[in-house]
PDB file of C-alpha atoms in Angstrom:
ATOM      1  CA  UNK W   1      12.815  18.532  13.709  1.00  0.00           C
ATOM      2  CA  UNK W   2      16.246  17.221  14.464  1.00  0.00           C
ATOM      3  CA  UNK W   3      16.998  14.050  12.446  1.00  0.00           C
ATOM      4  CA  UNK W   4      16.890  10.829  14.434  1.00  0.00           C
ATOM      5  CA  UNK W   5      20.103   8.812  14.537  1.00  0.00           C
ATOM      6  CA  UNK W   6      18.992   5.589  16.228  1.00  0.00           C
ATOM      7  CA  UNK W   7      20.363   3.012  13.779  1.00  0.00           C
ATOM      8  CA  UNK W   8      17.230   2.747  11.630  1.00  0.00           C
ATOM      9  CA  UNK W   9      16.678   4.353   8.253  1.00  0.00           C
ATOM     10  CA  UNK W  10      13.724   6.657   7.694  1.00  0.00           C
ATOM     11  CA  UNK W  11      12.092   3.874   5.665  1.00  0.00           C
ATOM     12  CA  UNK W  12      12.592   1.325   8.461  1.00  0.00           C
ATOM     13  CA  UNK W  13      11.189   3.685  11.068  1.00  0.00           C
ATOM     14  CA  UNK W  14       8.191   4.560   8.875  1.00  0.00           C
ATOM     15  CA  UNK W  15       7.473   0.872   8.297  1.00  0.00           C
ATOM     16  CA  UNK W  16       7.459   0.251  12.040  1.00  0.00           C
ATOM     17  CA  UNK W  17       5.366   3.363  12.700  1.00  0.00           C
ATOM     18  CA  UNK W  18       2.752   2.128  10.220  1.00  0.00           C
ATOM     19  CA  UNK W  19       2.542  -1.224  12.018  1.00  0.00           C
ATOM     20  CA  UNK W  20       2.326   0.480  15.404  1.00  0.00           C
ATOM     21  CA  UNK W  21      -0.459   2.756  14.197  1.00  0.00           C
ATOM     22  CA  UNK W  22      -2.469  -0.291  13.107  1.00  0.00           C
ATOM     23  CA  UNK W  23      -1.887  -1.819  16.555  1.00  0.00           C
ATOM     24  CA  UNK W  24      -2.922   1.468  18.144  1.00  0.00           C
ATOM     25  CA  UNK W  25      -6.114   1.561  16.061  1.00  0.00           C
ATOM     26  CA  UNK W  26      -7.004  -2.023  16.965  1.00  0.00           C
ATOM     27  CA  UNK W  27      -6.347  -1.373  20.644  1.00  0.00           C
ATOM     28  CA  UNK W  28      -8.507   1.734  20.597  1.00  0.00           C
ATOM     29  CA  UNK W  29     -11.381  -0.047  18.830  1.00  0.00           C
ATOM     30  CA  UNK W  30     -11.104  -2.923  21.309  1.00  0.00           C
ATOM     31  CA  UNK W  31     -11.201  -0.592  24.322  1.00  0.00           C
ATOM     32  CA  UNK W  32     -14.343   1.065  22.955  1.00  0.00           C
ATOM     33  CA  UNK W  33     -16.016  -2.334  22.481  1.00  0.00           C
ATOM     34  CA  UNK W  34     -14.856  -3.568  25.900  1.00  0.00           C
ATOM     35  CA  UNK W  35     -16.208  -0.424  27.588  1.00  0.00           C
ATOM     36  CA  UNK W  36     -19.525  -0.738  25.750  1.00  0.00           C
ATOM     37  CA  UNK W  37     -19.930  -4.353  26.867  1.00  0.00           C
ATOM     38  CA  UNK W  38     -18.855  -3.383  30.404  1.00  0.00           C
ATOM     39  CA  UNK W  39     -21.746  -0.908  30.488  1.00  0.00           C
ATOM     40  CA  UNK W  40     -24.347  -3.125  28.788  1.00  0.00           C
ATOM     41  CA  UNK W  41     -23.817  -6.609  30.224  1.00  0.00           C
ATOM     42  CA  UNK W  42     -26.784  -8.086  32.127  1.00  0.00           C
ATOM     43  CA  UNK W  43     -27.645 -11.421  33.671  1.00  0.00           C
ATOM     44  CA  UNK W  44     -26.133 -13.726  36.265  1.00  0.00           C
ATOM     45  CA  UNK W  45     -22.599 -13.076  34.954  1.00  0.00           C
ATOM     46  CA  UNK W  46     -22.965  -9.296  35.308  1.00  0.00           C
ATOM     47  CA  UNK W  47     -20.641  -8.753  38.265  1.00  0.00           C
ATOM     48  CA  UNK W  48     -17.890 -11.093  37.070  1.00  0.00           C
ATOM     49  CA  UNK W  49     -17.837  -9.736  33.530  1.00  0.00           C
ATOM     50  CA  UNK W  50     -18.205  -6.137  34.670  1.00  0.00           C
ATOM     51  CA  UNK W  51     -15.077  -6.541  36.814  1.00  0.00           C
ATOM     52  CA  UNK W  52     -13.080  -8.539  34.237  1.00  0.00           C
ATOM     53  CA  UNK W  53     -13.775  -5.954  31.551  1.00  0.00           C
ATOM     54  CA  UNK W  54     -12.868  -3.086  33.836  1.00  0.00           C
ATOM     55  CA  UNK W  55      -9.460  -4.697  34.420  1.00  0.00           C
ATOM     56  CA  UNK W  56      -9.062  -5.323  30.711  1.00  0.00           C
ATOM     57  CA  UNK W  57      -9.970  -1.827  29.536  1.00  0.00           C
ATOM     58  CA  UNK W  58      -7.633  -0.327  32.142  1.00  0.00           C
ATOM     59  CA  UNK W  59      -4.809  -2.479  30.739  1.00  0.00           C
ATOM     60  CA  UNK W  60      -5.796  -1.536  27.190  1.00  0.00           C
ATOM     61  CA  UNK W  61      -5.626   2.137  28.170  1.00  0.00           C
ATOM     62  CA  UNK W  62      -2.051   1.679  29.374  1.00  0.00           C
ATOM     63  CA  UNK W  63      -1.191  -0.218  26.170  1.00  0.00           C
ATOM     64  CA  UNK W  64      -2.676   2.542  24.007  1.00  0.00           C
ATOM     65  CA  UNK W  65      -0.529   5.150  25.716  1.00  0.00           C
ATOM     66  CA  UNK W  66       2.590   2.971  25.400  1.00  0.00           C
ATOM     67  CA  UNK W  67       1.988   2.323  21.687  1.00  0.00           C
ATOM     68  CA  UNK W  68       1.459   6.030  20.988  1.00  0.00           C
ATOM     69  CA  UNK W  69       4.627   6.892  22.903  1.00  0.00           C
ATOM     70  CA  UNK W  70       6.577   4.253  20.948  1.00  0.00           C
ATOM     71  CA  UNK W  71       5.390   5.876  17.716  1.00  0.00           C
ATOM     72  CA  UNK W  72       6.621   9.243  18.995  1.00  0.00           C
ATOM     73  CA  UNK W  73       9.954   7.768  20.114  1.00  0.00           C
ATOM     74  CA  UNK W  74      10.476   6.603  16.535  1.00  0.00           C
ATOM     75  CA  UNK W  75       9.779  10.092  15.213  1.00  0.00           C
ATOM     76  CA  UNK W  76       6.225   9.519  14.047  1.00  0.00           C
ATOM     77  CA  UNK W  77       2.799  10.692  15.041  1.00  0.00           C
ATOM     78  CA  UNK W  78       0.115   8.350  16.372  1.00  0.00           C
ATOM     79  CA  UNK W  79      -3.331   8.172  14.844  1.00  0.00           C
ATOM     80  CA  UNK W  80      -5.685  10.125  17.079  1.00  0.00           C
ATOM     81  CA  UNK W  81      -9.130  10.170  15.501  1.00  0.00           C
ATOM     82  CA  UNK W  82     -11.961   7.650  15.318  1.00  0.00           C
ATOM     83  CA  UNK W  83     -11.934   8.035  11.535  1.00  0.00           C
ATOM     84  CA  UNK W  84      -8.236   7.137  11.546  1.00  0.00           C
ATOM     85  CA  UNK W  85      -8.729   4.208  13.907  1.00  0.00           C
ATOM     86  CA  UNK W  86     -11.570   2.783  11.811  1.00  0.00           C
ATOM     87  CA  UNK W  87      -9.516   3.156   8.633  1.00  0.00           C
ATOM     88  CA  UNK W  88      -6.294   1.628   9.996  1.00  0.00           C
ATOM     89  CA  UNK W  89      -7.721  -1.024  12.290  1.00  0.00           C
ATOM     90  CA  UNK W  90      -8.616  -4.632  11.585  1.00  0.00           C
ATOM     91  CA  UNK W  91     -11.129  -4.814  14.449  1.00  0.00           C
ATOM     92  CA  UNK W  92     -14.675  -4.059  13.443  1.00  0.00           C
ATOM     93  CA  UNK W  93     -16.817  -1.589  15.325  1.00  0.00           C
ATOM     94  CA  UNK W  94     -19.691  -3.107  17.323  1.00  0.00           C
ATOM     95  CA  UNK W  95     -23.117  -2.608  15.772  1.00  0.00           C
ATOM     96  CA  UNK W  96     -26.119  -1.103  17.499  1.00  0.00           C
ATOM     97  CA  UNK W  97     -27.455  -4.313  19.040  1.00  0.00           C
ATOM     98  CA  UNK W  98     -26.744  -5.543  22.563  1.00  0.00           C
ATOM     99  CA  UNK W  99     -25.676  -9.203  22.417  1.00  0.00           C
ATOM    100  CA  UNK W 100     -26.040 -11.700  25.249  1.00  0.00           C
ATOM    101  CA  UNK W 101     -23.262 -11.825  27.841  1.00  0.00           C
ATOM    102  CA  UNK W 102     -21.825 -15.016  26.345  1.00  0.00           C
ATOM    103  CA  UNK W 103     -21.874 -13.507  22.844  1.00  0.00           C
ATOM    104  CA  UNK W 104     -20.131 -10.389  24.173  1.00  0.00           C
ATOM    105  CA  UNK W 105     -17.377 -12.584  25.596  1.00  0.00           C
ATOM    106  CA  UNK W 106     -17.115 -14.533  22.338  1.00  0.00           C
ATOM    107  CA  UNK W 107     -16.798 -11.349  20.260  1.00  0.00           C
ATOM    108  CA  UNK W 108     -14.059 -10.004  22.533  1.00  0.00           C
ATOM    109  CA  UNK W 109     -12.194 -13.325  22.305  1.00  0.00           C
ATOM    110  CA  UNK W 110     -12.346 -13.042  18.506  1.00  0.00           C
ATOM    111  CA  UNK W 111     -10.968  -9.491  18.672  1.00  0.00           C
ATOM    112  CA  UNK W 112      -8.129 -10.366  21.048  1.00  0.00           C
ATOM    113  CA  UNK W 113      -7.224 -13.316  18.832  1.00  0.00           C
ATOM    114  CA  UNK W 114      -7.233 -11.064  15.737  1.00  0.00           C
ATOM    115  CA  UNK W 115      -4.873  -8.684  17.515  1.00  0.00           C
ATOM    116  CA  UNK W 116      -2.645 -11.602  18.571  1.00  0.00           C
ATOM    117  CA  UNK W 117      -2.385 -12.786  14.946  1.00  0.00           C
ATOM    118  CA  UNK W 118      -1.576  -9.237  13.815  1.00  0.00           C
ATOM    119  CA  UNK W 119       1.036  -8.798  16.532  1.00  0.00           C
ATOM    120  CA  UNK W 120       2.761 -12.072  15.592  1.00  0.00           C
ATOM    121  CA  UNK W 121       3.102 -10.798  12.024  1.00  0.00           C
ATOM    122  CA  UNK W 122       4.221  -7.349  13.210  1.00  0.00           C
ATOM    123  CA  UNK W 123       6.832  -8.841  15.544  1.00  0.00           C
ATOM    124  CA  UNK W 124       8.325 -10.818  12.663  1.00  0.00           C
ATOM    125  CA  UNK W 125       8.270  -7.821  10.312  1.00  0.00           C
ATOM    126  CA  UNK W 126       9.823  -5.496  12.908  1.00  0.00           C
ATOM    127  CA  UNK W 127      12.664  -7.944  13.528  1.00  0.00           C
ATOM    128  CA  UNK W 128      13.270  -9.314  10.037  1.00  0.00           C
ATOM    129  CA  UNK W 129      12.177  -6.604   7.595  1.00  0.00           C
ATOM    130  CA  UNK W 130      12.823  -3.424   9.606  1.00  0.00           C
ATOM    131  CA  UNK W 131      15.602  -4.658  11.959  1.00  0.00           C
ATOM    132  CA  UNK W 132      13.944  -3.030  14.983  1.00  0.00           C
ATOM    133  CA  UNK W 133      14.411  -5.541  17.786  1.00  0.00           C
ATOM    134  CA  UNK W 134      13.263  -3.019  20.387  1.00  0.00           C
ATOM    135  CA  UNK W 135       9.821  -2.685  18.849  1.00  0.00           C
ATOM    136  CA  UNK W 136       9.642  -6.452  18.254  1.00  0.00           C
ATOM    137  CA  UNK W 137      10.273  -6.960  21.976  1.00  0.00           C
ATOM    138  CA  UNK W 138       7.736  -4.272  22.882  1.00  0.00           C
ATOM    139  CA  UNK W 139       5.097  -5.925  20.679  1.00  0.00           C
ATOM    140  CA  UNK W 140       5.868  -9.338  22.193  1.00  0.00           C
ATOM    141  CA  UNK W 141       4.895  -7.969  25.601  1.00  0.00           C
ATOM    142  CA  UNK W 142       1.642  -6.590  24.185  1.00  0.00           C
ATOM    143  CA  UNK W 143       0.902  -9.925  22.508  1.00  0.00           C
ATOM    144  CA  UNK W 144       1.395 -11.807  25.768  1.00  0.00           C
ATOM    145  CA  UNK W 145      -1.124  -9.500  27.447  1.00  0.00           C
ATOM    146  CA  UNK W 146      -3.695 -10.167  24.722  1.00  0.00           C
ATOM    147  CA  UNK W 147      -3.039 -13.906  24.985  1.00  0.00           C
ATOM    148  CA  UNK W 148      -3.819 -13.755  28.702  1.00  0.00           C
ATOM    149  CA  UNK W 149      -6.955 -11.667  28.156  1.00  0.00           C
ATOM    150  CA  UNK W 150      -8.219 -14.062  25.474  1.00  0.00           C
ATOM    151  CA  UNK W 151      -7.499 -17.048  27.710  1.00  0.00           C
ATOM    152  CA  UNK W 152      -9.424 -15.478  30.593  1.00  0.00           C
ATOM    153  CA  UNK W 153     -12.405 -14.780  28.367  1.00  0.00           C
ATOM    154  CA  UNK W 154     -12.308 -18.208  26.685  1.00  0.00           C
ATOM    155  CA  UNK W 155     -12.193 -19.827  30.113  1.00  0.00           C
ATOM    156  CA  UNK W 156     -15.312 -17.928  31.065  1.00  0.00           C
ATOM    157  CA  UNK W 157     -17.385 -19.406  28.245  1.00  0.00           C
ATOM    158  CA  UNK W 158     -15.869 -22.866  27.823  1.00  0.00           C
ATOM    159  CA  UNK W 159     -16.902 -24.290  31.187  1.00  0.00           C
ATOM    160  CA  UNK W 160     -15.920 -27.928  30.621  1.00  0.00           C
ATOM    161  CA  UNK W 161     -15.644 -30.361  33.497  1.00  0.00           C
ATOM    162  CA  UNK W 162     -12.047 -31.425  34.157  1.00  0.00           C
ATOM    163  CA  UNK W 163     -10.348 -33.920  36.449  1.00  0.00           C
ATOM    164  CA  UNK W 164      -7.944 -32.603  39.089  1.00  0.00           C
ATOM    165  CA  UNK W 165      -5.026 -33.468  36.749  1.00  0.00           C
ATOM    166  CA  UNK W 166      -6.514 -31.322  33.966  1.00  0.00           C
ATOM    167  CA  UNK W 167      -7.801 -34.209  31.860  1.00  0.00           C
ATOM    168  CA  UNK W 168     -11.379 -34.491  30.694  1.00  0.00           C
ATOM    169  CA  UNK W 169     -13.530 -36.968  32.621  1.00  0.00           C
ATOM    170  CA  UNK W 170     -14.556 -40.175  30.893  1.00  0.00           C
ATOM    171  CA  UNK W 171     -18.183 -40.108  29.901  1.00  0.00           C
ATOM    172  CA  UNK W 172     -20.231 -43.206  29.425  1.00  0.00           C
ATOM    173  CA  UNK W 173     -22.023 -43.360  26.161  1.00  0.00           C
ATOM    174  CA  UNK W 174     -25.499 -44.740  26.275  1.00  0.00           C
ATOM    175  CA  UNK W 175     -26.501 -46.750  23.212  1.00  0.00           C
ATOM    176  CA  UNK W 176     -29.326 -45.283  21.167  1.00  0.00           C
ATOM    177  CA  UNK W 177     -32.727 -46.590  22.219  1.00  0.00           C
ATOM    178  CA  UNK W 178     -31.674 -47.697  25.707  1.00  0.00           C
TER     179      UNK W 178
END
């Protein structure tokens, strides 16, 4: 293979590739879990969640391809096996049970938030430790997508009453025994 001359040392590129492969693994594990919940959800929220998760796994699929291509652009090879994804990822595989719809949403929020935390660290490391601003920028875009997905899912389960200005309504407290 022709040596890459893109302004990063082999060590810098390998450091970034390792981070990207972890992000790839987490994205792949999340798409599997999202698809599984998309198939298994039941109850009054079925249609809404079925559609939300379809949108989300389609976006995850695009992200997975983009991450793998970024790894290749840096001269590396993306992880491509379930064994590799499970080893490199920080997201845990979903067990054999089928949780309630609300619990499914909650678990996906937790996973998106885990990925967001990882991406924040990876962005900093790419910029500061490996001096790869391009990958830091790329990861920032991925993080923003996960922030939006987590917000959408959190909004689904929070369901608090709000005033038109976004504040919480005043509730009257009834004294005990009245």
